[in-house]
Amino acid sequence: MTKKILTIGEILVEFVATTQGDGFGEAQPLTGPYPSGAPAIFIDQVGRMGQACAILGRVGDDDFGHLNIDRLRDDGVDVNGIEIAYGEVTGCAFVRYRPDGSRRFVFTLPQSAAARLPATSASEALIDSCDHLHMMGTALTIPDIAALARSAVQRIKARGGSLSFDPNLRAEMLDTPGLREELAYMLAQADLFLPSGDEIFLFSDATTEQDAVDDLLGRGISDIVVKRGSQGASHYCRNGRKDVTPLSVEEIDPTGAGDCFGGAFVALWLNGAAPEIALRYANAAGAHSVTRLGPMEGAATKHQLDRLLASQEINS
Ligand code: ATP
Ligand code: MG
């Protein structure tokens, strides 16, 4: 039977400044709107892999909301769980890169349709049709989503399903009231944990990566994947560690790499792929994603990932 993956979280549009610099203090050229929101990017990548999947989220009845719904549906995502909030607006993110690669955001999520997601009988039915839940830390800053996620974890796990968790945090989010408790809950329930870099130390007092991994694997997590940007990634489980070297690509826009990486990894892992195979495709999905401007534009089909992997083997 085909397993269905669910995520719950923010669906946004993103506008990207076309010049580098420090923020938005003066008029400047932007490009967008691009479909965005970390959970939306993740689930779009899952859909492009051909895996059954759905998202629970909320958008306004505006072009930005419909742009997202159309893209997700076209890419194979079940969009029936996306509520259209009449009289509200779809969330927006404006991003500008500084010359050192750091980014500055203007972010309207807390004031947007994405800031609420009340449970309904339709959302509960959708949860009950899914076998796996993927949660991201950004979404857990929204109290409605945190509550819905807890209920979804319980329902899906009670039926023998599984949970993956990507903290996906920005430093300024960590002070959100109640967020640390929600993150700790997800970690305690997670089967697969996908931190980026130092996020592995968020939930452990260990001082080395291996000690943090040993600590977390001792708590019921079966698989940990550490994402390292242009340095590649590593997979850990009881049987040891596997590393993957980064593919050589031209980085146009790094936003969304971790989400695409996660979508590819979770889709393959859930189907029982060997960790090194899931890691190889996820590494390719992250690399493919950075070659396109716009956070969701680089989500790739399995065929595109095969082509990217084959081209690098020829060149190496
Ligand atoms: P974000 O939250 O911004 O989407 P992230 O921090 O969660 O990103 P990254 O570690 O930046 O995730 O990227 C995920 C994976 O994508 C990396 O582990 C790597 O496999 C691949 N990747 C990212 N950037 C590059 C790059 N410049 N070149 C090759 N591969 C990359
Ligand atoms: Mg991330």
mmCIF file of C-alpha atoms and ligand atoms in Angstrom:
data_model
loop_
_atom_site.group_PDB
_atom_site.id
_atom_site.type_symbol
_atom_site.label_atom_id
_atom_site.label_comp_id
_atom_site.label_asym_id
_atom_site.label_seq_id
_atom_site.Cartn_x
_atom_site.Cartn_y
_atom_site.Cartn_z
ATOM 1 C CA MET A 1 0.000 0.000 0.000
ATOM 2 C CA THR A 2 1.267 3.486 -0.797
ATOM 3 C CA LYS A 3 2.039 5.430 2.335
ATOM 4 C CA LYS A 4 0.825 9.013 2.547
ATOM 5 C CA ILE A 5 2.920 11.782 4.097
ATOM 6 C CA LEU A 6 1.300 14.733 5.877
ATOM 7 C CA THR A 7 2.792 18.026 6.962
ATOM 8 C CA ILE A 8 1.082 20.834 8.835
ATOM 9 C CA GLY A 9 2.291 24.379 8.500
ATOM 10 C CA GLU A 10 2.742 27.720 6.902
ATOM 11 C CA ILE A 11 2.100 28.371 3.227
ATOM 12 C CA LEU A 12 3.565 31.723 2.164
ATOM 13 C CA VAL A 13 4.773 33.698 -0.807
ATOM 14 C CA GLU A 14 8.315 34.976 -0.946
ATOM 15 C CA PHE A 15 9.761 38.054 -2.624
ATOM 16 C CA VAL A 16 13.509 38.090 -3.152
ATOM 17 C CA ALA A 17 15.554 41.299 -3.496
ATOM 18 C CA THR A 18 17.561 41.163 -6.722
ATOM 19 C CA THR A 19 20.477 43.122 -5.205
ATOM 20 C CA GLN A 20 22.535 42.288 -2.136
ATOM 21 C CA GLY A 21 22.516 44.559 0.880
ATOM 22 C CA ASP A 22 21.191 45.114 4.352
ATOM 23 C CA GLY A 23 17.434 44.858 4.295
ATOM 24 C CA PHE A 24 14.639 46.968 2.907
ATOM 25 C CA GLY A 25 15.291 50.521 4.105
ATOM 26 C CA GLU A 26 15.031 51.931 0.584
ATOM 27 C CA ALA A 27 13.087 51.251 -2.630
ATOM 28 C CA GLN A 28 14.677 48.411 -4.597
ATOM 29 C CA PRO A 29 13.922 45.758 -7.192
ATOM 30 C CA LEU A 30 12.323 42.520 -6.012
ATOM 31 C CA THR A 31 11.374 39.328 -7.798
ATOM 32 C CA GLY A 32 8.391 37.195 -6.856
ATOM 33 C CA PRO A 33 5.893 36.141 -5.659
ATOM 34 C CA TYR A 34 7.326 32.630 -5.309
ATOM 35 C CA PRO A 35 5.400 29.849 -3.532
ATOM 36 C CA SER A 36 7.056 29.315 -0.148
ATOM 37 C CA GLY A 37 6.814 28.298 3.510
ATOM 38 C CA ALA A 38 9.169 25.567 4.736
ATOM 39 C CA PRO A 39 6.451 22.897 5.163
ATOM 40 C CA ALA A 40 5.005 23.774 1.738
ATOM 41 C CA ILE A 41 8.424 23.432 0.079
ATOM 42 C CA PHE A 42 8.988 20.120 1.864
ATOM 43 C CA ILE A 43 5.659 18.662 0.750
ATOM 44 C CA ASP A 44 6.089 19.953 -2.819
ATOM 45 C CA GLN A 45 9.365 18.003 -3.039
ATOM 46 C CA VAL A 46 7.584 14.908 -1.674
ATOM 47 C CA GLY A 47 4.865 15.338 -4.313
ATOM 48 C CA ARG A 48 7.426 15.750 -7.089
ATOM 49 C CA MET A 49 8.993 12.447 -5.992
ATOM 50 C CA GLY A 50 5.643 10.816 -6.821
ATOM 51 C CA GLN A 51 4.820 10.026 -3.192
ATOM 52 C CA ALA A 52 1.237 10.399 -1.906
ATOM 53 C CA CYS A 53 1.153 13.474 0.346
ATOM 54 C CA ALA A 54 -0.948 16.284 1.795
ATOM 55 C CA ILE A 55 -0.600 19.564 3.681
ATOM 56 C CA LEU A 56 -2.826 21.171 6.284
ATOM 57 C CA GLY A 57 -2.475 24.950 6.091
ATOM 58 C CA ARG A 58 -4.314 28.214 5.599
ATOM 59 C CA VAL A 59 -4.084 30.942 2.936
ATOM 60 C CA GLY A 60 -6.066 34.059 2.008
ATOM 61 C CA ASP A 61 -8.467 34.216 -0.921
ATOM 62 C CA ASP A 62 -5.909 36.159 -2.957
ATOM 63 C CA ASP A 63 -3.502 35.565 -5.829
ATOM 64 C CA PHE A 64 -0.753 34.576 -3.382
ATOM 65 C CA GLY A 65 -2.876 31.825 -1.862
ATOM 66 C CA HIS A 66 -4.091 30.495 -5.202
ATOM 67 C CA LEU A 67 -0.550 30.570 -6.632
ATOM 68 C CA ASN A 68 0.480 28.165 -3.866
ATOM 69 C CA ILE A 69 -2.555 25.904 -4.141
ATOM 70 C CA ASP A 70 -2.123 25.607 -7.914
ATOM 71 C CA ARG A 71 1.605 24.814 -7.647
ATOM 72 C CA LEU A 72 1.146 22.210 -4.927
ATOM 73 C CA ARG A 73 -1.736 20.534 -6.763
ATOM 74 C CA ASP A 74 0.237 20.493 -10.039
ATOM 75 C CA ASP A 75 3.139 18.830 -8.229
ATOM 76 C CA GLY A 76 0.975 16.017 -6.847
ATOM 77 C CA VAL A 77 0.109 17.280 -3.355
ATOM 78 C CA ASP A 78 -3.395 16.674 -1.951
ATOM 79 C CA VAL A 79 -4.519 20.290 -1.342
ATOM 80 C CA ASN A 80 -7.910 19.518 0.199
ATOM 81 C CA GLY A 81 -6.512 20.374 3.638
ATOM 82 C CA ILE A 82 -5.632 23.938 2.615
ATOM 83 C CA GLU A 83 -8.283 26.232 4.037
ATOM 84 C CA ILE A 84 -9.026 29.466 2.170
ATOM 85 C CA ALA A 85 -9.619 32.169 4.797
ATOM 86 C CA TYR A 86 -11.941 34.757 3.273
ATOM 87 C CA GLY A 87 -11.145 38.323 4.342
ATOM 88 C CA GLU A 88 -7.604 37.405 5.395
ATOM 89 C CA VAL A 89 -4.339 37.647 3.467
ATOM 90 C CA THR A 90 -1.732 35.028 2.566
ATOM 91 C CA GLY A 91 1.496 35.365 4.549
ATOM 92 C CA CYS A 92 4.499 37.019 2.864
ATOM 93 C CA ALA A 93 8.250 36.797 3.380
ATOM 94 C CA PHE A 94 10.607 39.383 1.889
ATOM 95 C CA VAL A 95 14.225 38.288 1.840
ATOM 96 C CA ARG A 96 17.420 40.100 0.952
ATOM 97 C CA TYR A 97 20.877 38.585 1.082
ATOM 98 C CA ARG A 98 23.840 40.439 2.513
ATOM 99 C CA PRO A 99 27.219 40.055 0.760
ATOM 100 C CA ASP A 100 28.330 37.599 3.490
ATOM 101 C CA GLY A 101 25.430 35.245 2.615
ATOM 102 C CA SER A 102 23.358 36.012 5.729
ATOM 103 C CA ARG A 103 19.766 37.084 5.087
ATOM 104 C CA ARG A 104 17.422 39.711 6.360
ATOM 105 C CA PHE A 105 13.664 39.024 6.417
ATOM 106 C CA VAL A 106 10.424 40.969 6.626
ATOM 107 C CA PHE A 107 7.888 38.364 7.592
ATOM 108 C CA THR A 108 4.094 38.837 7.886
ATOM 109 C CA LEU A 109 3.217 35.309 9.012
ATOM 110 C CA PRO A 110 1.898 36.309 12.491
ATOM 111 C CA GLN A 111 -0.548 38.758 10.885
ATOM 112 C CA SER A 112 -1.613 36.473 8.032
ATOM 113 C CA ALA A 113 -4.091 33.668 7.335
ATOM 114 C CA ALA A 114 -1.271 31.225 8.185
ATOM 115 C CA ALA A 115 -1.323 32.338 11.833
ATOM 116 C CA ARG A 116 -4.467 30.311 12.561
ATOM 117 C CA LEU A 117 -5.439 26.723 11.795
ATOM 118 C CA PRO A 118 -8.409 25.525 13.845
ATOM 119 C CA ALA A 119 -9.017 21.764 13.800
ATOM 120 C CA THR A 120 -12.089 20.687 11.812
ATOM 121 C CA SER A 121 -13.706 17.339 11.133
ATOM 122 C CA ALA A 122 -12.200 17.549 7.624
ATOM 123 C CA SER A 123 -8.681 18.075 9.008
ATOM 124 C CA GLU A 124 -9.120 15.115 11.364
ATOM 125 C CA ALA A 125 -10.278 12.925 8.465
ATOM 126 C CA LEU A 126 -7.226 13.979 6.447
ATOM 127 C CA ILE A 127 -4.917 13.175 9.381
ATOM 128 C CA ASP A 128 -6.521 9.737 9.638
ATOM 129 C CA SER A 129 -5.794 9.078 5.953
ATOM 130 C CA CYS A 130 -2.029 9.601 6.441
ATOM 131 C CA ASP A 131 0.735 7.234 7.582
ATOM 132 C CA HIS A 132 3.533 9.640 8.364
ATOM 133 C CA LEU A 133 3.759 13.186 9.772
ATOM 134 C CA HIS A 134 6.621 15.600 9.104
ATOM 135 C CA MET A 135 6.821 18.641 11.375
ATOM 136 C CA MET A 136 9.068 21.691 11.128
ATOM 137 C CA GLY A 137 9.975 24.056 13.962
ATOM 138 C CA THR A 138 8.784 27.190 12.163
ATOM 139 C CA ALA A 139 5.213 25.828 12.096
ATOM 140 C CA LEU A 140 5.317 25.085 15.823
ATOM 141 C CA THR A 141 5.573 28.829 16.581
ATOM 142 C CA ILE A 142 1.840 28.976 15.704
ATOM 143 C CA PRO A 143 -0.257 27.759 18.681
ATOM 144 C CA ASP A 144 -3.104 26.332 16.535
ATOM 145 C CA ILE A 145 -0.592 24.331 14.510
ATOM 146 C CA ALA A 146 1.268 23.102 17.584
ATOM 147 C CA ALA A 147 -2.031 21.823 19.026
ATOM 148 C CA LEU A 148 -3.092 20.213 15.751
ATOM 149 C CA ALA A 149 0.360 18.643 15.381
ATOM 150 C CA ARG A 150 0.182 17.041 18.842
ATOM 151 C CA SER A 151 -3.189 15.552 18.000
ATOM 152 C CA ALA A 152 -1.912 14.357 14.602
ATOM 153 C CA VAL A 153 1.169 12.750 16.175
ATOM 154 C CA GLN A 154 -1.033 10.808 18.581
ATOM 155 C CA ARG A 155 -3.522 9.698 15.930
ATOM 156 C CA ILE A 156 -0.921 8.710 13.351
ATOM 157 C CA LYS A 157 1.388 6.953 15.809
ATOM 158 C CA ALA A 158 -1.540 5.104 17.413
ATOM 159 C CA ARG A 159 -2.160 3.565 13.980
ATOM 160 C CA GLY A 160 1.471 2.464 13.649
ATOM 161 C CA GLY A 161 2.613 5.526 11.677
ATOM 162 C CA SER A 162 5.788 7.544 12.097
ATOM 163 C CA LEU A 163 7.049 11.106 12.682
ATOM 164 C CA SER A 164 9.951 13.050 11.223
ATOM 165 C CA PHE A 165 11.049 16.364 12.707
ATOM 166 C CA ASP A 166 13.194 19.169 11.256
ATOM 167 C CA PRO A 167 13.782 21.946 13.824
ATOM 168 C CA ASN A 168 14.381 24.465 10.983
ATOM 169 C CA LEU A 169 14.872 27.271 13.484
ATOM 170 C CA ARG A 170 16.114 30.786 13.142
ATOM 171 C CA ALA A 171 17.753 32.161 16.272
ATOM 172 C CA GLU A 172 15.174 34.920 16.760
ATOM 173 C CA MET A 173 12.342 32.345 16.885
ATOM 174 C CA LEU A 174 13.666 30.529 19.962
ATOM 175 C CA ASP A 175 12.184 33.143 22.311
ATOM 176 C CA THR A 176 8.642 32.452 21.052
ATOM 177 C CA PRO A 177 6.619 31.632 24.196
ATOM 178 C CA GLY A 178 5.986 27.897 24.534
ATOM 179 C CA LEU A 179 8.069 26.972 21.476
ATOM 180 C CA ARG A 180 10.744 25.031 23.366
ATOM 181 C CA GLU A 181 8.083 22.773 24.925
ATOM 182 C CA GLU A 182 6.583 22.034 21.501
ATOM 183 C CA LEU A 183 10.014 21.286 20.028
ATOM 184 C CA ALA A 184 10.803 18.965 22.943
ATOM 185 C CA TYR A 185 7.490 17.148 22.455
ATOM 186 C CA MET A 186 8.159 16.575 18.746
ATOM 187 C CA LEU A 187 11.691 15.388 19.435
ATOM 188 C CA ALA A 188 10.436 12.921 22.060
ATOM 189 C CA GLN A 189 7.967 11.451 19.544
ATOM 190 C CA ALA A 190 10.224 11.552 16.464
ATOM 191 C CA ASP A 191 11.464 8.464 14.620
ATOM 192 C CA LEU A 192 13.584 10.475 12.197
ATOM 193 C CA PHE A 193 15.319 13.735 13.180
ATOM 194 C CA LEU A 194 16.762 16.121 10.556
ATOM 195 C CA PRO A 195 18.729 18.962 12.180
ATOM 196 C CA SER A 196 20.926 21.463 10.301
ATOM 197 C CA GLY A 197 24.432 21.949 11.667
ATOM 198 C CA ASP A 198 24.341 23.068 15.293
ATOM 199 C CA GLU A 199 20.632 22.305 15.722
ATOM 200 C CA ILE A 200 21.793 18.849 16.867
ATOM 201 C CA PHE A 201 22.873 20.521 20.130
ATOM 202 C CA LEU A 202 19.497 22.150 20.816
ATOM 203 C CA PHE A 203 18.209 19.152 22.747
ATOM 204 C CA SER A 204 21.383 17.658 24.214
ATOM 205 C CA ASP A 205 24.037 18.830 26.652
ATOM 206 C CA ALA A 206 26.668 16.897 24.670
ATOM 207 C CA THR A 207 29.582 18.886 23.287
ATOM 208 C CA THR A 208 30.482 16.787 20.240
ATOM 209 C CA GLU A 209 28.220 15.768 17.369
ATOM 210 C CA GLN A 210 28.822 12.058 18.005
ATOM 211 C CA ASP A 211 27.929 12.398 21.706
ATOM 212 C CA ALA A 212 24.760 14.336 20.826
ATOM 213 C CA VAL A 213 23.848 11.642 18.283
ATOM 214 C CA ASP A 214 24.429 8.861 20.846
ATOM 215 C CA ASP A 215 22.314 10.744 23.378
ATOM 216 C CA LEU A 216 19.415 11.226 20.908
ATOM 217 C CA LEU A 217 19.558 7.685 19.475
ATOM 218 C CA GLY A 218 19.247 6.461 23.071
ATOM 219 C CA ARG A 219 15.914 8.264 23.380
ATOM 220 C CA GLY A 220 13.925 6.335 20.784
ATOM 221 C CA ILE A 221 14.908 8.169 17.589
ATOM 222 C CA SER A 222 15.950 5.559 15.016
ATOM 223 C CA ASP A 223 17.561 7.809 12.363
ATOM 224 C CA ILE A 224 19.315 11.190 12.479
ATOM 225 C CA VAL A 225 20.352 13.134 9.404
ATOM 226 C CA VAL A 226 22.608 16.164 9.883
ATOM 227 C CA LYS A 227 22.448 18.698 7.036
ATOM 228 C CA ARG A 228 25.607 20.705 6.404
ATOM 229 C CA GLY A 229 24.748 23.102 3.556
ATOM 230 C CA SER A 230 27.463 23.114 0.896
ATOM 231 C CA GLN A 231 29.414 20.584 3.026
ATOM 232 C CA GLY A 232 26.972 17.703 2.354
ATOM 233 C CA ALA A 233 25.194 15.644 5.031
ATOM 234 C CA SER A 234 25.510 12.638 7.378
ATOM 235 C CA HIS A 235 23.139 9.864 8.423
ATOM 236 C CA TYR A 236 23.360 8.158 11.799
ATOM 237 C CA CYS A 237 21.556 5.112 13.144
ATOM 238 C CA ARG A 238 22.385 2.230 15.500
ATOM 239 C CA ASN A 239 24.470 0.678 12.716
ATOM 240 C CA GLY A 240 26.783 3.688 12.456
ATOM 241 C CA ARG A 241 27.432 6.747 10.331
ATOM 242 C CA LYS A 242 27.264 7.368 6.566
ATOM 243 C CA ASP A 243 28.428 10.608 4.927
ATOM 244 C CA VAL A 244 27.611 12.037 1.550
ATOM 245 C CA THR A 245 29.854 14.520 -0.244
ATOM 246 C CA PRO A 246 28.090 17.588 -1.640
ATOM 247 C CA LEU A 247 27.367 17.748 -5.335
ATOM 248 C CA SER A 248 29.124 20.516 -7.210
ATOM 249 C CA VAL A 249 26.492 23.038 -8.293
ATOM 250 C CA GLU A 250 26.217 26.776 -8.799
ATOM 251 C CA GLU A 251 24.364 28.207 -5.796
ATOM 252 C CA ILE A 252 21.836 30.788 -6.991
ATOM 253 C CA ASP A 253 19.507 30.820 -3.943
ATOM 254 C CA PRO A 254 20.134 28.644 -0.849
ATOM 255 C CA THR A 255 16.626 29.065 0.625
ATOM 256 C CA GLY A 256 14.639 25.828 0.582
ATOM 257 C CA ALA A 257 17.600 23.448 0.299
ATOM 258 C CA GLY A 258 16.940 21.848 3.671
ATOM 259 C CA ASP A 259 13.233 21.486 2.929
ATOM 260 C CA CYS A 260 13.844 19.793 -0.452
ATOM 261 C CA PHE A 261 16.537 17.607 1.130
ATOM 262 C CA GLY A 262 14.020 16.564 3.795
ATOM 263 C CA GLY A 263 11.234 15.865 1.296
ATOM 264 C CA ALA A 264 13.409 13.529 -0.745
ATOM 265 C CA PHE A 265 14.873 11.803 2.307
ATOM 266 C CA VAL A 266 11.563 11.202 4.073
ATOM 267 C CA ALA A 267 9.845 9.900 0.909
ATOM 268 C CA LEU A 268 12.572 7.304 0.321
ATOM 269 C CA TRP A 269 13.107 6.411 4.003
ATOM 270 C CA LEU A 270 9.399 5.768 4.442
ATOM 271 C CA ASN A 271 9.499 3.323 1.548
ATOM 272 C CA GLY A 272 12.311 1.381 3.194
ATOM 273 C CA ALA A 273 15.214 2.632 1.058
ATOM 274 C CA ALA A 274 18.676 1.986 2.497
ATOM 275 C CA PRO A 275 19.969 5.069 4.357
ATOM 276 C CA GLU A 276 22.782 5.639 1.840
ATOM 277 C CA ILE A 277 20.296 5.666 -1.038
ATOM 278 C CA ALA A 278 17.948 8.090 0.721
ATOM 279 C CA LEU A 279 20.950 10.255 1.629
ATOM 280 C CA ARG A 280 22.245 10.258 -1.944
ATOM 281 C CA TYR A 281 18.920 11.459 -3.376
ATOM 282 C CA ALA A 282 18.337 13.951 -0.559
ATOM 283 C CA ASN A 283 21.810 15.416 -1.121
ATOM 284 C CA ALA A 284 20.929 15.750 -4.816
ATOM 285 C CA ALA A 285 17.551 17.338 -3.986
ATOM 286 C CA GLY A 286 19.243 19.936 -1.742
ATOM 287 C CA ALA A 287 21.853 20.656 -4.408
ATOM 288 C CA HIS A 288 19.218 20.905 -7.171
ATOM 289 C CA SER A 289 17.168 23.293 -5.062
ATOM 290 C CA VAL A 290 19.946 25.893 -4.718
ATOM 291 C CA THR A 291 20.404 26.148 -8.480
ATOM 292 C CA ARG A 292 17.049 27.946 -8.929
ATOM 293 C CA LEU A 293 15.936 31.383 -7.769
ATOM 294 C CA GLY A 294 12.893 31.044 -5.494
ATOM 295 C CA PRO A 295 12.602 28.619 -2.586
ATOM 296 C CA MET A 296 10.249 26.049 -4.163
ATOM 297 C CA GLU A 297 11.401 26.450 -7.773
ATOM 298 C CA GLY A 298 14.176 23.893 -7.364
ATOM 299 C CA ALA A 299 12.005 21.021 -6.090
ATOM 300 C CA ALA A 300 12.859 18.110 -8.386
ATOM 301 C CA THR A 301 11.381 14.886 -9.688
ATOM 302 C CA LYS A 302 13.224 11.610 -9.093
ATOM 303 C CA HIS A 303 14.085 11.628 -12.798
ATOM 304 C CA GLN A 304 15.704 15.078 -12.503
ATOM 305 C CA LEU A 305 17.678 13.886 -9.471
ATOM 306 C CA ASP A 306 18.841 10.809 -11.377
ATOM 307 C CA ARG A 307 20.028 13.066 -14.198
ATOM 308 C CA LEU A 308 21.873 15.382 -11.779
ATOM 309 C CA LEU A 309 23.544 12.418 -10.056
ATOM 310 C CA ALA A 310 24.512 10.838 -13.377
ATOM 311 C CA SER A 311 26.011 14.093 -14.684
ATOM 312 C CA GLN A 312 28.212 14.411 -11.574
ATOM 313 C CA GLU A 313 29.396 10.811 -11.852
ATOM 314 C CA ILE A 314 30.450 11.476 -15.446
ATOM 315 C CA ASN A 315 32.304 14.624 -14.417
ATOM 316 C CA SER A 316 34.067 13.087 -11.415
HETATM 317 P P1 ATP B 1 17.083 25.945 4.732
HETATM 318 O O1 ATP B 1 16.424 25.829 6.083
HETATM 319 O O2 ATP B 1 17.585 27.308 4.404
HETATM 320 O O3 ATP B 1 16.269 25.363 3.635
HETATM 321 P P2 ATP B 1 18.929 24.018 5.873
HETATM 322 O O4 ATP B 1 19.908 24.716 6.766
HETATM 323 O O5 ATP B 1 17.813 23.273 6.527
HETATM 324 O O6 ATP B 1 18.412 25.050 4.785
HETATM 325 P P3 ATP B 1 21.137 23.079 4.301
HETATM 326 O O7 ATP B 1 22.081 22.358 5.179
HETATM 327 O O8 ATP B 1 21.460 24.468 3.904
HETATM 328 O O9 ATP B 1 19.690 22.981 4.943
HETATM 329 O O10 ATP B 1 20.931 22.242 2.946
HETATM 330 C C1 ATP B 1 20.427 20.929 2.966
HETATM 331 C C2 ATP B 1 21.265 20.022 2.118
HETATM 332 O O11 ATP B 1 21.211 20.445 0.744
HETATM 333 C C3 ATP B 1 22.738 19.963 2.476
HETATM 334 O O12 ATP B 1 22.975 19.064 3.561
HETATM 335 C C4 ATP B 1 23.337 19.486 1.165
HETATM 336 O O13 ATP B 1 23.131 18.095 1.019
HETATM 337 C C5 ATP B 1 22.481 20.224 0.127
HETATM 338 N N1 ATP B 1 23.056 21.531 -0.213
HETATM 339 C C6 ATP B 1 22.733 22.721 0.328
HETATM 340 N N2 ATP B 1 23.476 23.722 -0.214
HETATM 341 C C7 ATP B 1 24.261 23.141 -1.134
HETATM 342 C C8 ATP B 1 25.264 23.628 -2.056
HETATM 343 N N3 ATP B 1 25.588 24.927 -2.119
HETATM 344 N N4 ATP B 1 25.888 22.734 -2.845
HETATM 345 C C9 ATP B 1 25.591 21.424 -2.796
HETATM 346 N N5 ATP B 1 24.659 20.907 -1.962
HETATM 347 C C10 ATP B 1 24.005 21.733 -1.136
HETATM 348 MG MG MG B 2 16.086 24.184 7.209
#
